[in-house]
Short mmCIF file of C-alpha atoms in Angstrom, two decimals:
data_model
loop_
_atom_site.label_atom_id
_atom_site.label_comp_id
_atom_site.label_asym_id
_atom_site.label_seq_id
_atom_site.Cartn_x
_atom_site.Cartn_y
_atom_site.Cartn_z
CA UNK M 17 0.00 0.00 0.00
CA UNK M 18 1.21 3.68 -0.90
CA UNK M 19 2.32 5.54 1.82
CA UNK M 20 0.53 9.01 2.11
CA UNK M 21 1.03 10.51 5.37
CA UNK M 22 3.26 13.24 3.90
CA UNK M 23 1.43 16.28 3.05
CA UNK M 24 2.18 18.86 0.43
CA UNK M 25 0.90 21.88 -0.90
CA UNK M 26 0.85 23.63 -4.18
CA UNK M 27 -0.25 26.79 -5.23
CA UNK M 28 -0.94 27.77 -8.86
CA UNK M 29 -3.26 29.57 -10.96
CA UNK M 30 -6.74 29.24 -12.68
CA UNK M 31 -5.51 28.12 -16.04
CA UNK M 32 -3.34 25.90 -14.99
CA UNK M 33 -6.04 23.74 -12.37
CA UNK M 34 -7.91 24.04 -16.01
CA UNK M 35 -5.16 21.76 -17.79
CA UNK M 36 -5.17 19.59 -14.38
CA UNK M 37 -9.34 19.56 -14.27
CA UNK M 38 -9.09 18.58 -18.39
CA UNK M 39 -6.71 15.36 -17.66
CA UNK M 40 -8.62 14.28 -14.60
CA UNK M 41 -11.80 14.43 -16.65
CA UNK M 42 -10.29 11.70 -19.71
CA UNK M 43 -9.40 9.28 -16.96
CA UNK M 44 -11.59 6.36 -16.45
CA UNK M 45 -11.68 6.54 -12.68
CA UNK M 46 -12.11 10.82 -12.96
CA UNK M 47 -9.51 11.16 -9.78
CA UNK M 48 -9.68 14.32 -7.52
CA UNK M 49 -7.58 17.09 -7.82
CA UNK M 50 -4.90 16.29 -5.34
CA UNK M 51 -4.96 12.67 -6.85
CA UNK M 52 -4.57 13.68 -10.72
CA UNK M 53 -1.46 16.24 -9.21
CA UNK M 54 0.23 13.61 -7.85
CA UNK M 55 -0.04 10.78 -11.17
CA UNK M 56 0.69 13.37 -13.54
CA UNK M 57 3.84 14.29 -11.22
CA UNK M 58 5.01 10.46 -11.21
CA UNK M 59 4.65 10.34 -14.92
CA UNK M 60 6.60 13.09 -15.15
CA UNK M 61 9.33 11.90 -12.74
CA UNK M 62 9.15 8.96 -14.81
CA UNK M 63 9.68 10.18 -17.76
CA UNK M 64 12.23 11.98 -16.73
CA UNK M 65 14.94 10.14 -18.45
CA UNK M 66 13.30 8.91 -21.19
CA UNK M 67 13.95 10.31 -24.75
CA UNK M 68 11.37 12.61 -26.15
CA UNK M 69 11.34 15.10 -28.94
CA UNK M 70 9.22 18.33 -29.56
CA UNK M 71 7.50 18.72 -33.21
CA UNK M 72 9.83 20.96 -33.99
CA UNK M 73 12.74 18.51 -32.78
CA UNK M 74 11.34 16.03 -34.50
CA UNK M 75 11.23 18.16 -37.66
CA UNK M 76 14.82 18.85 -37.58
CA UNK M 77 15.64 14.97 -36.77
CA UNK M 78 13.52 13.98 -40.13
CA UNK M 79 15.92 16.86 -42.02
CA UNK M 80 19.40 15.77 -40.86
CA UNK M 81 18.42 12.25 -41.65
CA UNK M 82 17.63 13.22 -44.98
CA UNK M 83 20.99 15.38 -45.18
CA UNK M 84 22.73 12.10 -44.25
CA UNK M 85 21.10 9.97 -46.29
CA UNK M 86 21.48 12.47 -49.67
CA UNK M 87 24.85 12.66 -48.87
CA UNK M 88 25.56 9.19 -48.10
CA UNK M 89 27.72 10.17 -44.98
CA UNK M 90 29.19 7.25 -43.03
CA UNK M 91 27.52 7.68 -39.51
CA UNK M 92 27.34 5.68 -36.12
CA UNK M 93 24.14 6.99 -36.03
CA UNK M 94 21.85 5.15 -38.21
CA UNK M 95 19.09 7.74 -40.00
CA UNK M 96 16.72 4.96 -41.24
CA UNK M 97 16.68 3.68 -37.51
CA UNK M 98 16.31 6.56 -35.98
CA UNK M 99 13.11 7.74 -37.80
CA UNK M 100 11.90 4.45 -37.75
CA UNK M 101 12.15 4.39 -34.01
CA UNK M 102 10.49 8.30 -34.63
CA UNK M 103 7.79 6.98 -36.46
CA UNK M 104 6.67 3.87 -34.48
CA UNK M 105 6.72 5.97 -31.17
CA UNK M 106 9.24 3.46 -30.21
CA UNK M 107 11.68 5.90 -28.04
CA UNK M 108 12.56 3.29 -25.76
CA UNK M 109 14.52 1.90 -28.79
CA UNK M 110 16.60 5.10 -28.91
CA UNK M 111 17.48 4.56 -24.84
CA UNK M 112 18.70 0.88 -25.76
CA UNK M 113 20.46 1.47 -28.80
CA UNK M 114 22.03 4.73 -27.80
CA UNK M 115 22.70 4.32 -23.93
CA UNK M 116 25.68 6.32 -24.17
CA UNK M 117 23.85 9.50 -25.65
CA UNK M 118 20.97 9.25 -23.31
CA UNK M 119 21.59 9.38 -19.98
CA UNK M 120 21.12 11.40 -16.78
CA UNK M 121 24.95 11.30 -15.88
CA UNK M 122 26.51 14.51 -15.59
CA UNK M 123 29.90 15.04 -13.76
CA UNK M 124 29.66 17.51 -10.37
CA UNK M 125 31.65 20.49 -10.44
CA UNK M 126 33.05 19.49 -6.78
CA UNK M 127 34.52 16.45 -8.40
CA UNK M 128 35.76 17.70 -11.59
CA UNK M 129 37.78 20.57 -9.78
CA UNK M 130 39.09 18.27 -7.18
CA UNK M 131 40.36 15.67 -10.02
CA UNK M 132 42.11 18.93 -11.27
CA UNK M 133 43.24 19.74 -8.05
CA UNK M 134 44.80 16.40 -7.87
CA UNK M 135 46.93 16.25 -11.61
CA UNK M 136 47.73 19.34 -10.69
CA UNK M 137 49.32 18.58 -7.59
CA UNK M 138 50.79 15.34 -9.14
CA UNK M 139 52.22 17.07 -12.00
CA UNK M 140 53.73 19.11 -9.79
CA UNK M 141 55.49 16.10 -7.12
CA UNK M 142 56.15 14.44 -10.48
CA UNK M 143 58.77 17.51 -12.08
CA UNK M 144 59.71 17.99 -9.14
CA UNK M 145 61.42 14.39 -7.86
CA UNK M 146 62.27 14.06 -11.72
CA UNK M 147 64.64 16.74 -11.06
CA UNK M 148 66.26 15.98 -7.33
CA UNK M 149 69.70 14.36 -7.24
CA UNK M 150 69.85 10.55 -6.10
CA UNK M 151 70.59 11.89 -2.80
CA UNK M 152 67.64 13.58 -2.59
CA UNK M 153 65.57 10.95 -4.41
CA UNK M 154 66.64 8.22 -1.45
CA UNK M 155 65.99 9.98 1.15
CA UNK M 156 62.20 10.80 -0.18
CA UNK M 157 62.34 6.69 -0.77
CA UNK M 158 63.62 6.36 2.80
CA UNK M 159 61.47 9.70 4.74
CA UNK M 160 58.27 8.91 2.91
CA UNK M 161 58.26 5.15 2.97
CA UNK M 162 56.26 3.70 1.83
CA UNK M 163 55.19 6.01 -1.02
CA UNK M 164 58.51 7.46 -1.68
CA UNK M 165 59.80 4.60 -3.74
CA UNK M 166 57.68 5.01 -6.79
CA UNK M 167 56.78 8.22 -7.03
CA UNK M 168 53.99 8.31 -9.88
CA UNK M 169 50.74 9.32 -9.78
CA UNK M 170 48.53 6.16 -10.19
CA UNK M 171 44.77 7.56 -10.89
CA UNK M 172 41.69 6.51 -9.24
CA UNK M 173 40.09 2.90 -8.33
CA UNK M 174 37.93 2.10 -10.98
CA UNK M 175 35.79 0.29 -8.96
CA UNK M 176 34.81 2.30 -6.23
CA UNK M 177 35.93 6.22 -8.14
CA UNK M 178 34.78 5.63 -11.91
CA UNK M 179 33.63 9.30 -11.99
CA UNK M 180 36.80 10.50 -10.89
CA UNK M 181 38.56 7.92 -12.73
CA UNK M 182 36.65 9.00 -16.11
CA UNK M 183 36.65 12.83 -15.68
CA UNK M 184 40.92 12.45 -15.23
CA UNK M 185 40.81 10.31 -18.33
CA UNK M 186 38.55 12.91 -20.40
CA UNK M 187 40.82 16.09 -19.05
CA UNK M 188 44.05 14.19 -20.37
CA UNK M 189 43.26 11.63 -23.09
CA UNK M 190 40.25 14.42 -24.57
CA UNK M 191 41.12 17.55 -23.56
CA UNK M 192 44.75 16.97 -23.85
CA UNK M 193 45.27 18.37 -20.45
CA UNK M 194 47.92 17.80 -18.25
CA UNK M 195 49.78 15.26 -20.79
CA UNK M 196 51.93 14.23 -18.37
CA UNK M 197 49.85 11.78 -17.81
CA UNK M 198 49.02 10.75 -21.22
CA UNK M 199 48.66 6.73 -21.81
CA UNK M 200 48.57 5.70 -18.35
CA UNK M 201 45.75 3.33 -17.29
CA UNK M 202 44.95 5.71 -14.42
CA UNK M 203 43.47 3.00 -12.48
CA UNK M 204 45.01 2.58 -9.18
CA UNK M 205 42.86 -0.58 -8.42
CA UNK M 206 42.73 0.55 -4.65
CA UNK M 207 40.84 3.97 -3.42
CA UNK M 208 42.79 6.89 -3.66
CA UNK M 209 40.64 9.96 -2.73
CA UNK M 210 41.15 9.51 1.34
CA UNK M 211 44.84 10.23 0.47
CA UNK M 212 44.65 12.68 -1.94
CA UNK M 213 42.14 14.82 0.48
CA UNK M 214 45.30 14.70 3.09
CA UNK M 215 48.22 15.58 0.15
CA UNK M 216 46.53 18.15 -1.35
CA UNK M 217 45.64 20.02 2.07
CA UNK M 218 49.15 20.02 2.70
CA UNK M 219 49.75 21.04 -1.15
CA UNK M 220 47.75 23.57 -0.90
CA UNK M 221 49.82 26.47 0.52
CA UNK M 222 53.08 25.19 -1.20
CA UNK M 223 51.02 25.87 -4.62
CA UNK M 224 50.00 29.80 -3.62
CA UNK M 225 54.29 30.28 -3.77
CA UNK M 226 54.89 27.72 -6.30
CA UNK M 227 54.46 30.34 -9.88
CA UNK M 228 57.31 28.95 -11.81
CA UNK M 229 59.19 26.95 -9.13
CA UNK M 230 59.18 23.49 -8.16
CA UNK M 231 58.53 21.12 -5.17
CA UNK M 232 62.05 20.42 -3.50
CA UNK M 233 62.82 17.41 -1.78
CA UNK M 234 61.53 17.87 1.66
CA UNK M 235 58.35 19.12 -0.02
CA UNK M 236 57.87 16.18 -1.79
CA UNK M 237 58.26 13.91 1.21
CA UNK M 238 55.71 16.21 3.21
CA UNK M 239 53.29 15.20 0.80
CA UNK M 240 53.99 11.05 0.20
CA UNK M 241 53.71 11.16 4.04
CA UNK M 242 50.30 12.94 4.20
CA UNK M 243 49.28 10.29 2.15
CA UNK M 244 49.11 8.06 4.77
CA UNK M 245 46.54 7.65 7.23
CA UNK M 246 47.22 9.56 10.55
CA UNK M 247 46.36 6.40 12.66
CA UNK M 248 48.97 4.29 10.42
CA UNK M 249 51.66 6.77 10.27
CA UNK M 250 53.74 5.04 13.38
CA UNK M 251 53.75 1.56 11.51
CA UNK M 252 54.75 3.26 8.33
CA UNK M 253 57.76 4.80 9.96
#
């Protein structure tokens, strides 16, 4: 049984309870007000994601198909499908066939700006032990053990980060940002984000005096050490 203790309230105006009072009217059962509010807001939440096009969408669809097909351009898209699907009223054809186009993802400007946070900050440790003399370069192995050994950056898990994972792969494979980077797998196959919270919080005020300089050696090992967990630091050392 639905649960409908929750109240809510709506106000609108005259022509709009008109549209409402029309619907309710073609149903068989002729629901209430408050009852034809609430099914036409599930269909709507429920069609949410599902492909639909305007007249004048649809217009412009039929057009570029025709373009296509005059032209005989080589597409991924098929034209003939895609009016077919058009046609028939079959949309839910378009969300199989073309998953990748329709979809509600959409990445969250937190994350993308913290997976740039993070190349950054990478990029950065990266020139910088590429650069220190093997002195320097075992005693970050030795000080920030056991992260100073191989010091690369590795990505995100791609189990447990994929959004992270994916927006780092678009920035460098796509965008050709930060091509450092470029052809690494970038998946680190263990989670990484707890660890690059810590580094970059101590990054952070080294990068407000870093404008054409680099990360030295003691830097570098600040930063492989914040990596680890505070409760775990004693058994790392």
């Amino acid at each position: 049984m639905i649960d409908r203790t929750s109240r809510f309230e709506m106000r609108t105006d005259s022509d709009f309870m008109d549209r409402v009072d029309r619907w309710r009217s073609e149903q068989p059962d002729v629901p209430n007000r408050s009852e034809a509010a609430r099914r036409l807001m599930e269909l709507g939440l429920e069609r949410s994601n599902e492909v639909r096009f305007s007249a004048g969408e649809k217009l412009i669809v039929a057009m570029l198909s025709d373009l296509l097909k005059a032209n005989k351009v080589d597409s991924e898209i098929d034209p003939k499908f895609i009016m077919s699907a058009i046609y028939g009223g079959h949309y839910w054809a378009l969300n199989w066939e073309l998953s990748g186009l329709f979809h509600d993802h959409e990445d969250r400007k937190q994350v993308v700006s913290f997976v740039v946070d993070v190349l950054d900050m990478w990029d950065f440790i990266e020139t910088g032990y590429s650069r220190l003399s093997d002195g320097d370069k075992l005693r970050v192995e030795t000080e920030a053990a056991p992260f100073g050994k191989h010091v690369a950056f590795r990505g995100f898990d791609g189990n447990n980060e994929t959004t992270y994972m994916s927006v780092a792969r678009f920035l460098i494979g796509d965008m050709g940002r930060f091509q450092r980077f470029k052809g690494r797998e970038l998946n680190s196959h263990m989670p990484m984000i707890d660890g690059y919270q810590r580094m970059f919080r101590a990054f952070e005020p080294m990068r407000a005096v870093l404008t054409g300089g680099e990360l030295n050696a003691t830097q570098i090992i600040q930063l492989l050490q914040a990596k680890t967990h505070p409760s775990r630091r004693g058994a790392a050392s």
